[in-house]
C-alpha positions as a Markdown table, in Angstrom:
| # | Residue | x | y | z |
|---|---|---|---|---|
| 1 | Gly | 100.8 | 107.9 | 106.8 |
| 2 | Ala | 100.4 | 105.2 | 104.1 |
| 3 | Glu | 103.5 | 103.4 | 105.5 |
| 4 | Arg | 102.9 | 100.7 | 108.1 |
| 5 | Cys | 104.9 | 101.0 | 111.3 |
| 6 | Pro | 107.2 | 98.0 | 112.0 |
| 7 | Ala | 106.7 | 95.6 | 114.9 |
| 8 | Gly | 107.6 | 97.1 | 118.2 |
| 9 | Thr | 106.3 | 100.5 | 117.2 |
| 10 | Tyr | 102.9 | 102.1 | 116.8 |
| 11 | Ser | 101.3 | 105.2 | 115.2 |
| 12 | Ile | 98.3 | 107.2 | 116.3 |
| 13 | Gly | 96.0 | 107.8 | 113.4 |
| 14 | Gly | 97.1 | 110.6 | 111.0 |
| 15 | Val | 100.6 | 110.8 | 112.5 |
| 16 | Asp | 103.5 | 109.9 | 110.2 |
| 17 | Asp | 105.9 | 109.1 | 113.0 |
| 18 | Cys | 106.2 | 105.6 | 114.4 |
| 19 | Leu | 106.6 | 105.6 | 118.2 |
| 20 | Pro | 108.4 | 102.8 | 120.1 |
| 21 | Cys | 106.5 | 100.6 | 122.5 |
| 22 | Pro | 107.5 | 101.2 | 126.2 |
| 23 | Ser | 109.2 | 98.4 | 128.2 |
| 24 | Gly | 106.8 | 95.6 | 129.0 |
| 25 | Glu | 104.6 | 96.1 | 125.9 |
| 26 | Thr | 104.7 | 94.7 | 122.4 |
| 27 | Ser | 103.1 | 95.3 | 119.0 |
| 28 | Thr | 102.9 | 93.8 | 115.6 |
| 29 | Glu | 103.4 | 95.5 | 112.3 |
| 30 | Gly | 100.9 | 98.2 | 111.5 |
| 31 | Ser | 99.6 | 98.5 | 115.1 |
| 32 | Ala | 97.7 | 101.6 | 116.3 |
| 33 | Gly | 99.0 | 100.9 | 119.8 |
| 34 | Cys | 101.0 | 98.6 | 122.0 |
| 35 | Ser | 99.6 | 95.9 | 124.3 |
| 36 | Thr | 100.8 | 94.7 | 127.7 |
| 37 | Cys | 102.9 | 91.5 | 127.4 |
| 38 | Thr | 101.2 | 88.3 | 128.5 |
| 39 | Ser | 102.3 | 86.2 | 131.4 |
| 40 | Cys | 102.5 | 82.4 | 131.4 |
| 41 | Ala | 99.5 | 80.4 | 132.7 |
| 42 | Ala | 99.8 | 77.9 | 135.6 |
| 43 | Gly | 101.5 | 74.7 | 134.5 |
| 44 | Arg | 103.7 | 76.7 | 132.1 |
| 45 | Tyr | 107.0 | 78.6 | 132.6 |
| 46 | Lys | 108.7 | 81.5 | 130.9 |
| 47 | Val | 111.2 | 80.6 | 128.2 |
| 48 | Ala | 111.8 | 84.1 | 127.0 |
| 49 | Asp | 110.7 | 87.6 | 128.1 |
| 50 | Cys | 108.7 | 89.6 | 125.7 |
| 51 | Ser | 110.3 | 92.4 | 123.7 |
| 52 | Pro | 108.7 | 95.2 | 121.8 |
| 53 | Thr | 108.6 | 92.9 | 118.7 |
| 54 | Ser | 107.7 | 89.5 | 120.2 |
| 55 | Glu | 105.3 | 88.2 | 122.8 |
| 56 | Thr | 106.3 | 86.3 | 126.0 |
| 57 | Gln | 107.4 | 82.7 | 125.1 |
| 58 | Cys | 106.1 | 80.0 | 127.4 |
| 59 | Gly | 106.9 | 76.3 | 127.7 |
| 60 | Asp | 104.9 | 73.4 | 129.3 |
| 61 | Cys | 105.9 | 71.7 | 132.5 |
| 62 | Ser | 106.8 | 68.0 | 132.1 |
| 63 | Val | 104.9 | 65.2 | 133.9 |
| 64 | Gly | 105.7 | 65.3 | 137.6 |
| 65 | Gln | 106.4 | 69.0 | 137.6 |
| 66 | Ala | 104.4 | 72.1 | 138.4 |
| 67 | Ser | 104.5 | 75.9 | 138.0 |
| 68 | Met | 102.3 | 78.7 | 139.1 |
| 69 | Gly | 103.1 | 80.5 | 135.8 |
| 70 | Gly | 103.5 | 84.2 | 135.8 |
| 71 | Glu | 107.2 | 85.1 | 136.1 |
| 72 | Ala | 108.3 | 81.5 | 136.8 |
| 73 | Thr | 111.3 | 80.6 | 134.6 |
| 74 | Ala | 111.3 | 76.9 | 135.5 |
| 75 | Cys | 109.0 | 74.1 | 136.8 |
| 76 | Thr | 109.4 | 72.5 | 140.2 |
| 77 | Glu | 109.5 | 68.8 | 140.9 |
| 78 | Cys | 106.4 | 67.3 | 142.6 |
| 79 | Asn | 108.3 | 65.2 | 145.1 |
| 80 | Gly | 106.4 | 65.7 | 148.4 |
| 81 | Pro | 104.2 | 63.0 | 149.9 |
| 82 | Gly | 101.0 | 62.5 | 147.9 |
| 83 | Gln | 102.2 | 64.8 | 145.1 |
| 84 | Tyr | 102.4 | 63.8 | 141.4 |
């Protein structure tokens, strides 16, 4: 095992085969394991789901908008009384 596994796969020490990351997990090149995809923080929204080769992509809410983060794919307008 001198070869490095590509992103989206992993290898357990001493094993020559690169195994794919399961759904909902991601890895970088040469990883010994996969990690659970991150979720977006409050005030951010999901731009793109994670894949085995890339982490979750998050965007920031604009002024006057809010998001609880997590699986939210858009921000909501703060348009109620006393909201900004």
